[in-house]
Amino acid sequence: MTNKPTIQDVAKKANVSVATVSRVINEQGGVRKPTEERIKQAIKELRYVRNAVARSMVRKETKTIGVIIPDICNPFFPEIIAGIERKAIGADYSTTLSSSNESKKIESKIIQSFVERGIDGVIITTADENGEHLQPLFDANIPVVAVDRAIKHFDVDTVLTGNREGAYEAVRHLIMQKHEKIAIIRGPQDTTPGLERYKGYCQAMEEYGLPIKEEWICDGDFMEDSGYELTKKLSTCKEMPTAIFSSNNLMSIGAIKALYDMSWVLGKEVSFVGFDDIDIATFTNPPLTVVSRPMRNLGELAFQLLFERMKQDPLVKNQKREFIVTPHLIVRQSCKRSVY
Amino acid sequence: MTNKPTIQDVAKKANVSVATVSRVINEQGGVRKPTEERIKQAIKELRYVRNAVARSMVRKETKTIGVIIPDICNPFFPEIIAGIERKAIGADYSTTLSSSNESKKIESKIIQSFVERGIDGVIITTADENGEHLQPLFDANIPVVAVDRAIKHFDVDTVLTGNREGAYEAVRHLIMQKHEKIAIIRGPQDTTPGLERYKGYCQAMEEYGLPIKEEWICDGDFMEDSGYELTKKLSTCKEMPTAIFSSNNLMSIGAIKALYDMSWVLGKEVSFVGFDDIDIATFTNPPLTVVSRPMRNLGELAFQLLFERMKQDPLVKNQKREFIVTPHLIVRQSCKRSVY
DNA sequence: CTGTTAGCGCGTTCAC
DNA sequence: GTGAACGCGCTAACAG
């Protein structure tokens, strides 16, 4: 960032004023053809590139959006990001990405940095759904879209999945296979996905008059290790479950690993359904039945909503919008009830 | 980004000059305690946050680095990114991420946008190793670090993996299991990883005096589908290979899927080693032997190198540095030579 | 210790 | 059609 030619240099070289150069740079028209050519020539010769910082300064926009996610290594999020970026690049926005590692504190810092930088909008899967820590964003009047997890403290556009329905369908599927003793590995109950998926589980169980033993309810943290540990724990139940519902992808991986390690035979001694599809699903024996959702679409939708906000589309003013994308069950073979 | 209080407002409220406010904001010292307190109070009351754009304008740095990768949905890259971000956040840098989708054209656009935005440095896994399209970065004097793929046209710090050694070890391992007919699913030969891994394969084969049939050499594009298709193709060889070496993670997944679909029995009719570890590796039957590498470290190292460049550390001036991180073989069971 | 002021590079009136 | 000049918010001399 040194000695870069400025609009001044171009103006001088082309024998015009900076105003005229600015006009052709921004394609505002109203410049005679020959002048324009001269300017373009100068730009090329000088290798001039416009300075977005200075431009942001006067325009009061950075054409940049911030994205905050809790864990970039969970394959769910790269898909979301890919969706966001796809749309963003089309709208000529850059994407600044940060991972909070599920820490509210880190998230606050990221937010601070975002508002300092004058980001135009934020898409966030928050580490803390209370959301008071998003205050600075609202102070600065920066539009926010929540993805996958809601935000309680503020009214923001939100893109969620049908968590409850998805979980309900999954458990119902288990029940249809004559399962009655179904355990759940829950996610954090202070997150929308964690709680709603649990509710879906309960709903299905209740609807079919099935009892829910306390020992079948395990609390995980959406990470692989907890899936592993909790599955081991489930194997020690006084009343052994014949099926397990796992609340997310990473915990499913852990769970399956545990099953293998304990020789608790999948699809024979115990059935399994997980929320979110995973690579390993078709490699286990039998393949895993899972709840799947169009992740890339979630990201695209999120950007779309944010974009409208950033443009201050009058149509969407003052109304919180909530989109719930419907997931669907991919039935493979891990739920068949066989001999027990 | 509207009506935000400025340093002026704070100055007025605290009855001092902007210079003094600037001093406390930047913790430069030389301000009497009571004045400082008054200013801090004003900042709090006004909810003032400093404007990084204006600051960048005069400081001529944005405290932002740009990261370009070819495919965010390849789990290899999120790990890299996690490593970069970890270090970056510690050094108080933000990270702007963009995915090129392996397109040189898109990559050029991203680069253009980066230099316009006055990014301080770039970490890139380029879609085109020739690298002429990186010219604008050098025009603008922006330091660059290449990760995983080299850049030919310019001398830049580079972080690579021991691709050849890794592949060599993998193939050698196969040979030690008495395999002689070993096929390779190659990556693009105009990429360092693609080419070097192929060289490692050749080296091992030659060293042990094993012939390489042309039909055993398949050209993939590092994506899952090509792994799938090429494995199918391999099954039609006149002289069937007894082992396959796959050049990357995604192609490995495709390959294994193909094996399953064709009932070409893994670990029995055909052995397998892949470059890069993958989730599914421990779920296949038998589990997959793979070449593994410390991806997060690659990212951390890359940032470290870039950081030194950005600080213009005189120690590193004018020398291109190249780091090669050694991979290692994780031996599982997919290579045992059994009955054929 | 604190204040004044000159830019940083650009977009935008408002004249010409 | 084109140009001159102001100001965006801040930092960095330089004065006091």
mmCIF file with all atom_site columns, N, CA and C (backbone and C1' of nucleotides) in Angstrom, chain A residues 6-7 22 28 48 51 55 58, chain C residues 8-15:
data_model
loop_
_atom_site.group_PDB
_atom_site.id
_atom_site.type_symbol
_atom_site.label_atom_id
_atom_site.label_alt_id
_atom_site.label_comp_id
_atom_site.label_asym_id
_atom_site.label_entity_id
_atom_site.label_seq_id
_atom_site.pdbx_PDB_ins_code
_atom_site.Cartn_x
_atom_site.Cartn_y
_atom_site.Cartn_z
_atom_site.occupancy
_atom_site.B_iso_or_equiv
_atom_site.pdbx_formal_charge
_atom_site.auth_seq_id
_atom_site.auth_comp_id
_atom_site.auth_asym_id
_atom_site.auth_atom_id
_atom_site.pdbx_PDB_model_num
ATOM 1  N N     . THR A 1 6  ? -2.938  7.946  -7.473  1.00 0.00 ? 6  THR A N     1
ATOM 2  C CA    . THR A 1 6  ? -4.273  8.336  -7.038  1.00 0.00 ? 6  THR A CA    1
ATOM 3  C C     . THR A 1 6  ? -5.036  8.919  -8.215  1.00 0.00 ? 6  THR A C     1
ATOM 4  N N     . ILE A 1 7  ? -6.225  9.254  -7.914  1.00 0.00 ? 7  ILE A N     1
ATOM 5  C CA    . ILE A 1 7  ? -7.088  9.838  -8.932  1.00 0.00 ? 7  ILE A CA    1
ATOM 6  C C     . ILE A 1 7  ? -6.470  11.148 -9.436  1.00 0.00 ? 7  ILE A C     1
ATOM 7  N N     . SER A 1 22 ? -13.276 10.801 -11.782 1.00 0.00 ? 22 SER A N     1
ATOM 8  C CA    . SER A 1 22 ? -14.236 10.130 -10.910 1.00 0.00 ? 22 SER A CA    1
ATOM 9  C C     . SER A 1 22 ? -15.471 9.711  -11.714 1.00 0.00 ? 22 SER A C     1
ATOM 10 N N     . GLN A 1 28 ? -20.557 7.242  -14.574 1.00 0.00 ? 28 GLN A N     1
ATOM 11 C CA    . GLN A 1 28 ? -21.730 8.086  -14.382 1.00 0.00 ? 28 GLN A CA    1
ATOM 12 C C     . GLN A 1 28 ? -22.153 8.786  -15.669 1.00 0.00 ? 28 GLN A C     1
ATOM 13 N N     . TYR A 1 48 ? -3.563  2.406  -12.300 1.00 0.00 ? 48 TYR A N     1
ATOM 14 C CA    . TYR A 1 48 ? -4.334  2.968  -11.197 1.00 0.00 ? 48 TYR A CA    1
ATOM 15 C C     . TYR A 1 48 ? -5.440  2.010  -10.776 1.00 0.00 ? 48 TYR A C     1
ATOM 16 N N     . ASN A 1 51 ? -9.182  3.499  -4.743  1.00 0.00 ? 51 ASN A N     1
ATOM 17 C CA    . ASN A 1 51 ? -8.973  3.251  -3.333  1.00 0.00 ? 51 ASN A CA    1
ATOM 18 C C     . ASN A 1 51 ? -10.306 3.114  -2.611  1.00 0.00 ? 51 ASN A C     1
ATOM 19 N N     . ARG A 1 55 ? -12.912 5.808  -0.719  1.00 0.00 ? 55 ARG A N     1
ATOM 20 C CA    . ARG A 1 55 ? -14.270 5.783  -1.237  1.00 0.00 ? 55 ARG A CA    1
ATOM 21 C C     . ARG A 1 55 ? -15.286 5.486  -0.136  1.00 0.00 ? 55 ARG A C     1
ATOM 22 N N     . VAL A 1 58 ? -16.169 8.496  2.096   1.00 0.00 ? 58 VAL A N     1
ATOM 23 C CA    . VAL A 1 58 ? -17.161 9.492  1.705   1.00 0.00 ? 58 VAL A CA    1
ATOM 24 C C     . VAL A 1 58 ? -18.520 8.859  1.436   1.00 0.00 ? 58 VAL A C     1
ATOM 25 P P     . DC  C 2 8  ? -1.727  14.249 1.022   1.00 0.00 ? 8  DC  C P     1
ATOM 26 O "O5'" . DC  C 2 8  ? -2.393  12.878 1.436   1.00 0.00 ? 8  DC  C "O5'" 1
ATOM 27 C "C5'" . DC  C 2 8  ? -1.791  11.989 2.360   1.00 0.00 ? 8  DC  C "C5'" 1
ATOM 28 C "C4'" . DC  C 2 8  ? -2.798  10.901 2.657   1.00 0.00 ? 8  DC  C "C4'" 1
ATOM 29 C "C3'" . DC  C 2 8  ? -3.696  10.593 1.464   1.00 0.00 ? 8  DC  C "C3'" 1
ATOM 30 O "O3'" . DC  C 2 8  ? -3.217  9.396  0.843   1.00 0.00 ? 8  DC  C "O3'" 1
ATOM 31 C "C1'" . DC  C 2 8  ? -4.958  10.831 3.523   1.00 0.00 ? 8  DC  C "C1'" 1
ATOM 32 P P     . DG  C 2 9  ? -2.939  9.404  -0.724  1.00 0.00 ? 9  DG  C P     1
ATOM 33 O "O5'" . DG  C 2 9  ? -4.401  9.200  -1.325  1.00 0.00 ? 9  DG  C "O5'" 1
ATOM 34 C "C5'" . DG  C 2 9  ? -5.047  7.951  -1.162  1.00 0.00 ? 9  DG  C "C5'" 1
ATOM 35 C "C4'" . DG  C 2 9  ? -6.480  8.098  -1.613  1.00 0.00 ? 9  DG  C "C4'" 1
ATOM 36 C "C3'" . DG  C 2 9  ? -6.633  8.572  -3.058  1.00 0.00 ? 9  DG  C "C3'" 1
ATOM 37 O "O3'" . DG  C 2 9  ? -7.451  7.617  -3.709  1.00 0.00 ? 9  DG  C "O3'" 1
ATOM 38 C "C1'" . DG  C 2 9  ? -7.961  9.878  -1.597  1.00 0.00 ? 9  DG  C "C1'" 1
ATOM 39 P P     . DC  C 2 10 ? -8.055  7.819  -5.126  1.00 0.00 ? 10 DC  C P     1
ATOM 40 O "O5'" . DC  C 2 10 ? -9.496  8.329  -4.759  1.00 0.00 ? 10 DC  C "O5'" 1
ATOM 41 C "C5'" . DC  C 2 10 ? -10.379 7.419  -4.094  1.00 0.00 ? 10 DC  C "C5'" 1
ATOM 42 C "C4'" . DC  C 2 10 ? -11.587 8.169  -3.627  1.00 0.00 ? 10 DC  C "C4'" 1
ATOM 43 C "C3'" . DC  C 2 10 ? -12.489 8.657  -4.755  1.00 0.00 ? 10 DC  C "C3'" 1
ATOM 44 O "O3'" . DC  C 2 10 ? -13.661 7.856  -4.735  1.00 0.00 ? 10 DC  C "O3'" 1
ATOM 45 C "C1'" . DC  C 2 10 ? -12.174 10.304 -3.052  1.00 0.00 ? 10 DC  C "C1'" 1
ATOM 46 P P     . DG  C 2 11 ? -14.696 7.886  -5.942  1.00 0.00 ? 11 DG  C P     1
ATOM 47 O "O5'" . DG  C 2 11 ? -15.791 8.881  -5.367  1.00 0.00 ? 11 DG  C "O5'" 1
ATOM 48 C "C5'" . DG  C 2 11 ? -16.528 8.444  -4.245  1.00 0.00 ? 11 DG  C "C5'" 1
ATOM 49 C "C4'" . DG  C 2 11 ? -17.499 9.509  -3.816  1.00 0.00 ? 11 DG  C "C4'" 1
ATOM 50 C "C3'" . DG  C 2 11 ? -18.508 9.930  -4.880  1.00 0.00 ? 11 DG  C "C3'" 1
ATOM 51 O "O3'" . DG  C 2 11 ? -19.722 10.173 -4.190  1.00 0.00 ? 11 DG  C "O3'" 1
ATOM 52 C "C1'" . DG  C 2 11 ? -17.243 11.816 -4.224  1.00 0.00 ? 11 DG  C "C1'" 1
ATOM 53 P P     . DT  C 2 12 ? -21.061 10.389 -5.027  1.00 0.00 ? 12 DT  C P     1
ATOM 54 O "O5'" . DT  C 2 12 ? -21.361 11.918 -4.721  1.00 0.00 ? 12 DT  C "O5'" 1
ATOM 55 C "C5'" . DT  C 2 12 ? -21.092 12.421 -3.419  1.00 0.00 ? 12 DT  C "C5'" 1
ATOM 56 C "C4'" . DT  C 2 12 ? -21.224 13.923 -3.421  1.00 0.00 ? 12 DT  C "C4'" 1
ATOM 57 C "C3'" . DT  C 2 12 ? -22.235 14.474 -4.420  1.00 0.00 ? 12 DT  C "C3'" 1
ATOM 58 O "O3'" . DT  C 2 12 ? -23.059 15.401 -3.737  1.00 0.00 ? 12 DT  C "O3'" 1
ATOM 59 C "C1'" . DT  C 2 12 ? -20.136 15.567 -4.662  1.00 0.00 ? 12 DT  C "C1'" 1
ATOM 60 P P     . DT  C 2 13 ? -24.542 15.712 -4.318  1.00 0.00 ? 13 DT  C P     1
ATOM 61 O "O5'" . DT  C 2 13 ? -24.270 16.644 -5.569  1.00 0.00 ? 13 DT  C "O5'" 1
ATOM 62 C "C5'" . DT  C 2 13 ? -24.905 17.903 -5.665  1.00 0.00 ? 13 DT  C "C5'" 1
ATOM 63 C "C4'" . DT  C 2 13 ? -24.328 18.884 -4.667  1.00 0.00 ? 13 DT  C "C4'" 1
ATOM 64 C "C3'" . DT  C 2 13 ? -24.595 20.303 -5.098  1.00 0.00 ? 13 DT  C "C3'" 1
ATOM 65 O "O3'" . DT  C 2 13 ? -25.057 21.110 -4.020  1.00 0.00 ? 13 DT  C "O3'" 1
ATOM 66 C "C1'" . DT  C 2 13 ? -22.234 19.858 -5.020  1.00 0.00 ? 13 DT  C "C1'" 1
ATOM 67 P P     . DC  C 2 14 ? -25.957 22.374 -4.284  1.00 0.00 ? 14 DC  C P     1
ATOM 68 O "O5'" . DC  C 2 14 ? -24.963 23.357 -5.035  1.00 0.00 ? 14 DC  C "O5'" 1
ATOM 69 C "C5'" . DC  C 2 14 ? -23.774 23.790 -4.366  1.00 0.00 ? 14 DC  C "C5'" 1
ATOM 70 C "C4'" . DC  C 2 14 ? -22.899 24.559 -5.332  1.00 0.00 ? 14 DC  C "C4'" 1
ATOM 71 C "C3'" . DC  C 2 14 ? -23.694 25.433 -6.310  1.00 0.00 ? 14 DC  C "C3'" 1
ATOM 72 O "O3'" . DC  C 2 14 ? -23.063 26.697 -6.373  1.00 0.00 ? 14 DC  C "O3'" 1
ATOM 73 C "C1'" . DC  C 2 14 ? -22.181 24.069 -7.482  1.00 0.00 ? 14 DC  C "C1'" 1
ATOM 74 P P     . DA  C 2 15 ? -23.937 27.966 -6.823  1.00 0.00 ? 15 DA  C P     1
ATOM 75 O "O5'" . DA  C 2 15 ? -22.766 28.859 -7.421  1.00 0.00 ? 15 DA  C "O5'" 1
ATOM 76 C "C5'" . DA  C 2 15 ? -22.603 28.812 -8.790  1.00 0.00 ? 15 DA  C "C5'" 1
ATOM 77 C "C4'" . DA  C 2 15 ? -21.140 28.665 -9.140  1.00 0.00 ? 15 DA  C "C4'" 1
ATOM 78 C "C3'" . DA  C 2 15 ? -20.839 29.373 -10.446 1.00 0.00 ? 15 DA  C "C3'" 1
ATOM 79 O "O3'" . DA  C 2 15 ? -19.701 30.194 -10.319 1.00 0.00 ? 15 DA  C "O3'" 1
ATOM 80 C "C1'" . DA  C 2 15 ? -20.331 27.026 -10.591 1.00 0.00 ? 15 DA  C "C1'" 1
#
